[in-house]
PDB file of C-alpha atoms and ligand atoms in Angstrom:
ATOM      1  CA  UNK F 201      26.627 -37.121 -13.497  1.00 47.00           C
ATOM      2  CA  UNK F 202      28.345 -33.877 -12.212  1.00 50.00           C
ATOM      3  CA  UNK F 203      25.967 -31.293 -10.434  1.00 53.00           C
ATOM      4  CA  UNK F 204      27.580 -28.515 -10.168  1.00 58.00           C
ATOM      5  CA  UNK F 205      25.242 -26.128  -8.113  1.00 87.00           C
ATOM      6  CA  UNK F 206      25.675 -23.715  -5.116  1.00 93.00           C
ATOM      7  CA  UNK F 207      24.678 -22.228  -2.008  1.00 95.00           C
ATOM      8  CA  UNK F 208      22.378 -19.920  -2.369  1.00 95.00           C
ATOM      9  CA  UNK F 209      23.547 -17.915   0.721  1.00 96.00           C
ATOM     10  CA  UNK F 210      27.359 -18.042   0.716  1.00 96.00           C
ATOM     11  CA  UNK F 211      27.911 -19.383  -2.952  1.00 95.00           C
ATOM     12  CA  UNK F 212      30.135 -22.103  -1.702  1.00 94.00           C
ATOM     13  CA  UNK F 213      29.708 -25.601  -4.148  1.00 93.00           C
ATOM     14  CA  UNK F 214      27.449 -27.953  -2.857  1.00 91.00           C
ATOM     15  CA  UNK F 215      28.140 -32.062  -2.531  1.00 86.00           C
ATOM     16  CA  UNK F 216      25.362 -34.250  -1.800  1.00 84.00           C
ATOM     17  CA  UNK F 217      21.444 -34.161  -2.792  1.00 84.00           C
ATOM     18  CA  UNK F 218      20.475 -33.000  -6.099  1.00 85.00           C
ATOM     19  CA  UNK F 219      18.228 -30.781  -4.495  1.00 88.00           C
ATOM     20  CA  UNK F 220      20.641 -29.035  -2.555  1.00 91.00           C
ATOM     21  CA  UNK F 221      20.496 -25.506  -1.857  1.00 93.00           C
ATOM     22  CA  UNK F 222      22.486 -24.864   1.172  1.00 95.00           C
ATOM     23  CA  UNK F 223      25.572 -25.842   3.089  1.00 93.00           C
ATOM     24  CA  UNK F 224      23.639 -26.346   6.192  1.00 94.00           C
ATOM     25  CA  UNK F 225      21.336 -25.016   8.415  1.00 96.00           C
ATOM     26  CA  UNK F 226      23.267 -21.885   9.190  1.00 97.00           C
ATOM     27  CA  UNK F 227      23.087 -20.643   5.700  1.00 96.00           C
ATOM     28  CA  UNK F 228      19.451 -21.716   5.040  1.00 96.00           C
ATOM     29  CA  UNK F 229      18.377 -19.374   8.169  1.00 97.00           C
ATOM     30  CA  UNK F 230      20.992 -16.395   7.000  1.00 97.00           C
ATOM     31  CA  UNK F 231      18.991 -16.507   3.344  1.00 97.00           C
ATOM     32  CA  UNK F 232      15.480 -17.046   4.896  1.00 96.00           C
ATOM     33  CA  UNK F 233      15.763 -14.094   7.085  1.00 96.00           C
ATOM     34  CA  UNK F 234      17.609 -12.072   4.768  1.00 95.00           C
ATOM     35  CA  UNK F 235      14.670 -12.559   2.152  1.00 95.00           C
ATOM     36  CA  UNK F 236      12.108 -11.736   5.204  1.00 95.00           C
ATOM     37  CA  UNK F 237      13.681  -8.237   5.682  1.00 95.00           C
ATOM     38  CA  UNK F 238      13.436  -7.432   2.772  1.00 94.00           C
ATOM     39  CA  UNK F 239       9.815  -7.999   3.147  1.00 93.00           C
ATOM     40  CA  UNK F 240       9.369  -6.235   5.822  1.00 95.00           C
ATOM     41  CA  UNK F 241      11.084  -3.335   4.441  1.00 95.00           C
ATOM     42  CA  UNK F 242       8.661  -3.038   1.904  1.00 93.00           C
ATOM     43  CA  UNK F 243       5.199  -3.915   4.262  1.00 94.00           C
ATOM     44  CA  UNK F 244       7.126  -0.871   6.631  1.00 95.00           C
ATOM     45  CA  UNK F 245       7.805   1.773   3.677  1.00 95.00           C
ATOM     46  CA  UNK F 246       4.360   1.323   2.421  1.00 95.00           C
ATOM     47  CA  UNK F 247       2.813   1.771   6.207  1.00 95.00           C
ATOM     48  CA  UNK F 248       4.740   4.432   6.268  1.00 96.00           C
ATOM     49  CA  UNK F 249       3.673   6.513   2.953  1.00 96.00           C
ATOM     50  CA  UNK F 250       0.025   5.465   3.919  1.00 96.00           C
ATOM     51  CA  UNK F 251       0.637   7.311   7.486  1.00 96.00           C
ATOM     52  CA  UNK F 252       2.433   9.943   5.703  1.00 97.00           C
ATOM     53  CA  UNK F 253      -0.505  10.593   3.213  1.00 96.00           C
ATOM     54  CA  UNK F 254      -2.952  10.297   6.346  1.00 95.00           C
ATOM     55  CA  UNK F 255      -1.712  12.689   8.467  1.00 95.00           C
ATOM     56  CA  UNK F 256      -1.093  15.245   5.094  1.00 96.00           C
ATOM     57  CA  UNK F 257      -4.970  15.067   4.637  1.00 95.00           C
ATOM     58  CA  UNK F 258      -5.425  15.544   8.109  1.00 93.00           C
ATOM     59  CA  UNK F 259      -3.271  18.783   8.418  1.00 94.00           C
ATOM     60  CA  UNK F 260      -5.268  20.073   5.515  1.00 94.00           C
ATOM     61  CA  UNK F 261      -8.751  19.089   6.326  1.00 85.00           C
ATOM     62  CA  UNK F 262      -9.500  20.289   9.921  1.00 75.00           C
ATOM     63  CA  UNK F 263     -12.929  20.929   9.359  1.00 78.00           C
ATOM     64  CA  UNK F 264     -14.134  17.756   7.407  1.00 79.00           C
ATOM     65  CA  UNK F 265     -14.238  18.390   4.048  1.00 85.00           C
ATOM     66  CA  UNK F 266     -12.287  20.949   1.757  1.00 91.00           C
ATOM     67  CA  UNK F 267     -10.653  21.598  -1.655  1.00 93.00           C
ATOM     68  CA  UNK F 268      -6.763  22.100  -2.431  1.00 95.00           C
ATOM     69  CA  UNK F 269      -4.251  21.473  -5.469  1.00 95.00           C
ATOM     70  CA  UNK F 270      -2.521  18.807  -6.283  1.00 94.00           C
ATOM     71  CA  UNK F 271       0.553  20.055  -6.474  1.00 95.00           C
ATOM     72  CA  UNK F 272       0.089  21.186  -2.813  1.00 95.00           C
ATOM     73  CA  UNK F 273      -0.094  17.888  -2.055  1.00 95.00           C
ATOM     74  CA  UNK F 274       2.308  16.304  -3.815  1.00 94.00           C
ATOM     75  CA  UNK F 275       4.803  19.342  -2.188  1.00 97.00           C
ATOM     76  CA  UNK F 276       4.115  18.013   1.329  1.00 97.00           C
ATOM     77  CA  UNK F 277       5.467  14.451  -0.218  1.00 97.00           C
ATOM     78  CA  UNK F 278       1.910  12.943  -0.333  1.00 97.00           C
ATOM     79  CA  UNK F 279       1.786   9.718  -2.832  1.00 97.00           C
ATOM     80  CA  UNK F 280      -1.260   8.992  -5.037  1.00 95.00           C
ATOM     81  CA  UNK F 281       0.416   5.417  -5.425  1.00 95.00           C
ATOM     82  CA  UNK F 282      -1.039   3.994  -2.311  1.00 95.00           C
ATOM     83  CA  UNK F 283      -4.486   3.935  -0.034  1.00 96.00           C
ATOM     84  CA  UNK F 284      -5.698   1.837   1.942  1.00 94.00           C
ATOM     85  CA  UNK F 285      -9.481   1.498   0.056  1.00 92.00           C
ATOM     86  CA  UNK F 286     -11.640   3.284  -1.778  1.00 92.00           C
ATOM     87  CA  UNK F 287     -15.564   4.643  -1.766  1.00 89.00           C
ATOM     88  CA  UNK F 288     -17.945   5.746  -4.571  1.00 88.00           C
ATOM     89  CA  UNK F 289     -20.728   7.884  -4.386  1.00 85.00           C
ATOM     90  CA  UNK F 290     -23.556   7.311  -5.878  1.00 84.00           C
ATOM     91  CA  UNK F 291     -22.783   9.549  -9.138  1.00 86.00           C
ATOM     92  CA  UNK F 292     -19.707   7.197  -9.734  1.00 87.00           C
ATOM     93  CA  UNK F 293     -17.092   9.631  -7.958  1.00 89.00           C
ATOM     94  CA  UNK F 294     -14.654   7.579  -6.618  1.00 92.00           C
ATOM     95  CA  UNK F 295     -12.652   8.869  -2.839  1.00 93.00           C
ATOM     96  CA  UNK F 296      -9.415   7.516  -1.883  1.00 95.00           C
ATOM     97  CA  UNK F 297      -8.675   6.964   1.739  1.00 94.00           C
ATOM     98  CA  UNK F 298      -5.883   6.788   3.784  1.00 94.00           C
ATOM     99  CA  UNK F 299      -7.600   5.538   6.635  1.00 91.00           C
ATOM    100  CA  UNK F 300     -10.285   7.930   8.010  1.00 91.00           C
ATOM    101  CA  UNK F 301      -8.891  10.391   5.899  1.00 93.00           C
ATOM    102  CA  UNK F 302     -10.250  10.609   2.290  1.00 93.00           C
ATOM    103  CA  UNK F 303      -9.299  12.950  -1.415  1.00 95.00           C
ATOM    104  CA  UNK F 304     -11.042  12.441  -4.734  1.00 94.00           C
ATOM    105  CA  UNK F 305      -9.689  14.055  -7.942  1.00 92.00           C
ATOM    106  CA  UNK F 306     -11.942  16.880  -9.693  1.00 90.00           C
ATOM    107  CA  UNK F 307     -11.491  19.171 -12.259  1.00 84.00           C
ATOM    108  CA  UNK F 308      -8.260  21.097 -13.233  1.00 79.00           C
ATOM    109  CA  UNK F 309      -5.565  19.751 -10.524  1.00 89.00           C
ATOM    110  CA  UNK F 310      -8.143  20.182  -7.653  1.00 94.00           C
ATOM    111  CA  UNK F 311      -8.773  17.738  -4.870  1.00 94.00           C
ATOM    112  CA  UNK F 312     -11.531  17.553  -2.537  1.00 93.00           C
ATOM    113  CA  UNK F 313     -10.834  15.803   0.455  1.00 95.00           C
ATOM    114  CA  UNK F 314     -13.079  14.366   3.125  1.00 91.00           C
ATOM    115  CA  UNK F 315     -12.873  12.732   6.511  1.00 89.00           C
ATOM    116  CA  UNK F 316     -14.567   9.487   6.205  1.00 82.00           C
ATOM    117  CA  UNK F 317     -18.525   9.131   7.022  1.00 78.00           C
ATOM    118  CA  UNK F 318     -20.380   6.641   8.714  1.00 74.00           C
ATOM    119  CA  UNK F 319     -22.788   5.948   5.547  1.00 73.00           C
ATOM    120  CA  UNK F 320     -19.665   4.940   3.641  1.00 74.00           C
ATOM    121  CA  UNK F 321     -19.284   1.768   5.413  1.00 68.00           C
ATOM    122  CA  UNK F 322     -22.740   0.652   3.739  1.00 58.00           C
ATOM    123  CA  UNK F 323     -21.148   0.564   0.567  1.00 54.00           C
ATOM    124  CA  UNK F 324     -18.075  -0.579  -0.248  1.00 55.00           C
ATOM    125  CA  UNK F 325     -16.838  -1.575  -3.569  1.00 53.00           C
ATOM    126  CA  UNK F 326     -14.299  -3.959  -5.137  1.00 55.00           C
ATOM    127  CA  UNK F 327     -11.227  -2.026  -6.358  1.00 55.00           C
ATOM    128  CA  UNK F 328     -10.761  -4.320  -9.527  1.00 60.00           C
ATOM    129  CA  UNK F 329     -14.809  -4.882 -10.547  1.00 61.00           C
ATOM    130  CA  UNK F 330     -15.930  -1.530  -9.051  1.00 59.00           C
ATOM    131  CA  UNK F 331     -18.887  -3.655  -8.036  1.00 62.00           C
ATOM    132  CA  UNK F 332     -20.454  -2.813  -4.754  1.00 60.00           C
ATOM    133  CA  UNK F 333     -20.023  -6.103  -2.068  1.00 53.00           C
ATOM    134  CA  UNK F 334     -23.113  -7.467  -1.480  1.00 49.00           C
TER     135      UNK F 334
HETATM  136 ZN1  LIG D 277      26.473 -21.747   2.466  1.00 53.62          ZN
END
């Protein structure tokens, strides 16, 4: 039986075990570390937009809690793709933080946004249930 497979890192044919994947050792480390960048990349351009979103909120909210547009936001390259968690009061409004820093979405393209309170640490809820941890 003919195997005809190849490296996965230089794309050279590979003799030998059927289970082959690399010429040698070399190329197994080139692939592995080449596949953990691009990890990386991604874990540091999410950090990034998270800091980025942070430190928009921040600029915006000196005084601890305030209303602005969307759009104003969005303008200063703030992304409503990523936060790092989320709280809900107790009339089921829900605040997205970027760290200490905190917007929820009301009416008509305005956002209210809030520096994070000690009581919110009491109750903090499961993204995907939206049931409060016991
Ligand atoms: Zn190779």
């Amino acid at each position: 039986m003919i195997m005809a497979s190849n490296c996965f890192e230089c794309g050279k044919s590979l003799t030998g075990r059927i289970d082959k994947k690399f010429c040698d050792d070399q190329c197994r480390h080139q692939y592995n570390n080449k596949k953990k960048r691009i990890h990386e990349a991604a874990i540091l351009n999410i950090n990034q937009q998270l800091r980025k979103n942070r430190s928009i909120i921040k600029s915006l909210n000196p005084v601890g809690k305030t209303t602005v547009r969307r759009s104003l936001l969005k303008n200063m390259g703030f992304s409503f793709d990523f936060f790092t968690h989320t709280y809900r009061t107790d009339k089921g409004m829900t605040y997205y933080f970027n760290y200490e820093y905190g917007y929820a979405l009301i009416e008509d393209e305005k956002i209210i946004l809030v520096t994070y309170q000690e009581y919110m640490n009491k109750e903090i809820y499961d993204l995907f249930t939206q049931r409060k941890f016991d």
